[in-house]
Structure formats: structure tokens, C-alpha cells
mmCIF file of C-alpha atoms in Angstrom:
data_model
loop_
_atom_site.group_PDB
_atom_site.id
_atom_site.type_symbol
_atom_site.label_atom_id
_atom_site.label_comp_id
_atom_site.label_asym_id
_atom_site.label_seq_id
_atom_site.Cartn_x
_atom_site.Cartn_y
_atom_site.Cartn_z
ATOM 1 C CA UNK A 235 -54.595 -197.298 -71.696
ATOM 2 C CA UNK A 236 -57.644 -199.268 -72.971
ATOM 3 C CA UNK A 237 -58.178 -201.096 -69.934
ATOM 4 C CA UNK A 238 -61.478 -200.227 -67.835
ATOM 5 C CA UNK A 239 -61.750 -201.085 -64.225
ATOM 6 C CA UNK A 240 -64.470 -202.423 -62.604
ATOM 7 C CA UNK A 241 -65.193 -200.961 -59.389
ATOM 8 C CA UNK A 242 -66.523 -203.538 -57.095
ATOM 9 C CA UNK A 243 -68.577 -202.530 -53.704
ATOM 10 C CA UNK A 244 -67.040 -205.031 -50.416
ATOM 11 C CA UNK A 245 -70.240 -207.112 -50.956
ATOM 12 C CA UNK A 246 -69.786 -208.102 -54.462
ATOM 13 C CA UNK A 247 -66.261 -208.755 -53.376
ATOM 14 C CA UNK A 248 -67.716 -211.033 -49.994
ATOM 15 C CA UNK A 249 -69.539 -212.462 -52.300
ATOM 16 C CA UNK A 250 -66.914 -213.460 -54.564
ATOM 17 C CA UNK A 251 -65.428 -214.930 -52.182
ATOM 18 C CA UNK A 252 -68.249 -217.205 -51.397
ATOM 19 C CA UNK A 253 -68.664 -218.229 -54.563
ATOM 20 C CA UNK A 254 -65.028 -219.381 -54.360
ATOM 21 C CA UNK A 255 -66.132 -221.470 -51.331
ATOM 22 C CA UNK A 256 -69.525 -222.707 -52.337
ATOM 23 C CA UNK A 257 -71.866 -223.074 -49.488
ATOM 24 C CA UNK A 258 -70.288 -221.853 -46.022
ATOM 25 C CA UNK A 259 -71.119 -221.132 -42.581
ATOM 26 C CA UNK A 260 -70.865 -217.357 -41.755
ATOM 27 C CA UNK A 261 -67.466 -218.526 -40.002
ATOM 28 C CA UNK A 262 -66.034 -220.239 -42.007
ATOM 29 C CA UNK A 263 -66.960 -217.208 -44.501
ATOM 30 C CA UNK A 264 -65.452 -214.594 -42.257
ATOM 31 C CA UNK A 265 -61.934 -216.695 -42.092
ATOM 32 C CA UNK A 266 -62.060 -216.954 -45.818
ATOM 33 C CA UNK A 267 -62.334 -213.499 -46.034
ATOM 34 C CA UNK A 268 -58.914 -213.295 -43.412
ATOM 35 C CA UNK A 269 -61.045 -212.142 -39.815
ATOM 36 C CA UNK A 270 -59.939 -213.549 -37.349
ATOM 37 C CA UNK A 271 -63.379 -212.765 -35.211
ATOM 38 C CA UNK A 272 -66.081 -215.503 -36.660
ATOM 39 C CA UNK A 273 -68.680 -212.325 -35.935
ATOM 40 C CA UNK A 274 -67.442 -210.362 -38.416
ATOM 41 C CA UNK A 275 -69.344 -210.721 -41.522
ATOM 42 C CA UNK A 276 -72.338 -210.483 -39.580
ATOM 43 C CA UNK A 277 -73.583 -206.868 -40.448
ATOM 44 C CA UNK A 278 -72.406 -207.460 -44.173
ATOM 45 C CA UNK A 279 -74.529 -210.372 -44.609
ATOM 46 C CA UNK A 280 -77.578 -208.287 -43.435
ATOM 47 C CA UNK A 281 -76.485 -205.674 -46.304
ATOM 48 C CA UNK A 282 -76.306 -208.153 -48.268
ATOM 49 C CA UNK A 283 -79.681 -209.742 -47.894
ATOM 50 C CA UNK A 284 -81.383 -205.900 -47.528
ATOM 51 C CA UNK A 285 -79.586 -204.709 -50.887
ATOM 52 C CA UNK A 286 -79.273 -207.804 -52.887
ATOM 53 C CA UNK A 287 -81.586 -210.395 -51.930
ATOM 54 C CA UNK A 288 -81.237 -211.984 -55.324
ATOM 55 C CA UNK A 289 -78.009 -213.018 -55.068
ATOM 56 C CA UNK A 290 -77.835 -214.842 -51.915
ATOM 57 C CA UNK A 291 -78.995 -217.786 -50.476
ATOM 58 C CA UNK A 292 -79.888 -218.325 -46.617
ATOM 59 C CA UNK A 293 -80.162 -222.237 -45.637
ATOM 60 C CA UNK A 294 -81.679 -221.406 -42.072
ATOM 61 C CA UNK A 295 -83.669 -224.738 -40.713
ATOM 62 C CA UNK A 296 -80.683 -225.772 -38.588
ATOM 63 C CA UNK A 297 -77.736 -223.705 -36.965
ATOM 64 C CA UNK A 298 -75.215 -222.873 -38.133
ATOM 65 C CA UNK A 299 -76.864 -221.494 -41.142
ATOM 66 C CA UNK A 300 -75.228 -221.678 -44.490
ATOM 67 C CA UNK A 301 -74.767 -219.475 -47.356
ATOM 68 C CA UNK A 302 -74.471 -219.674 -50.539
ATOM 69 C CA UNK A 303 -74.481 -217.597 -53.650
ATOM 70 C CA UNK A 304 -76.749 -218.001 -56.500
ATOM 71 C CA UNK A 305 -75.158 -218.241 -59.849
#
């Protein structure tokens, strides 16, 4: 009865999950998260860096870039 919840939105939970992997491509990310498509995150990861830029880390100077939450 005491227990509270916390509701988490699918980006903190993406980013859990990336956290759990340390840095990672975006496909490598998306088969973490069980996709199958390598795409699939792609749209998230914009979210992501439009709604919490803070939290995330883009290594972009070569392809295939890398992500990486910051703790």
C-alpha cells in the first residue's frame, strides 16, 4: 500500500537502456531495446535531443555515430 510508482515516459526508459549499454550505435541501441529494424530509434533520439538535451550525448565526427548518456 505504501509503495509509489514512478511513471517513466519511453525516453527515460530508452535511455535506461543505454545507460545499461554505455556508449552505442543507434543500432545496436534499437536491438537492445528488442527492434528488429536498426531505423527504429531514429525519431526517439530526435525527441530525445529536442526535449532533453542534457542528458544525452551525440559523438558525431565519424559514422556511425554513438550515444551515450550522461550520468
Amino acid at each position: 500500500m505504501g509503495q509509489k510508482l514512478e511513471m517513466k515516459t519511453y525516453e527515460q526508459i530508452c535511455l535506461d537502456k543505454l545507460r545499461e549499454l554505455g556508449m552505442a550505435s543507434a543500432r545496436e541501441w534499437a536491438f537492445a531495446m528488442g527492434y528488429k529494424n536498426p531505423n527504429a530509434l531514429a525519431k526517439v533520439i530526435k525527441r530525445i535531443l529536442r526535449l532533453m538535451p542534457e542528458d544525452l550525448v551525440v559523438y558525431d565526427k565519424r559514422k556511425p555515430r554513438r550515444y551515450q548518456v550522461v550520468d
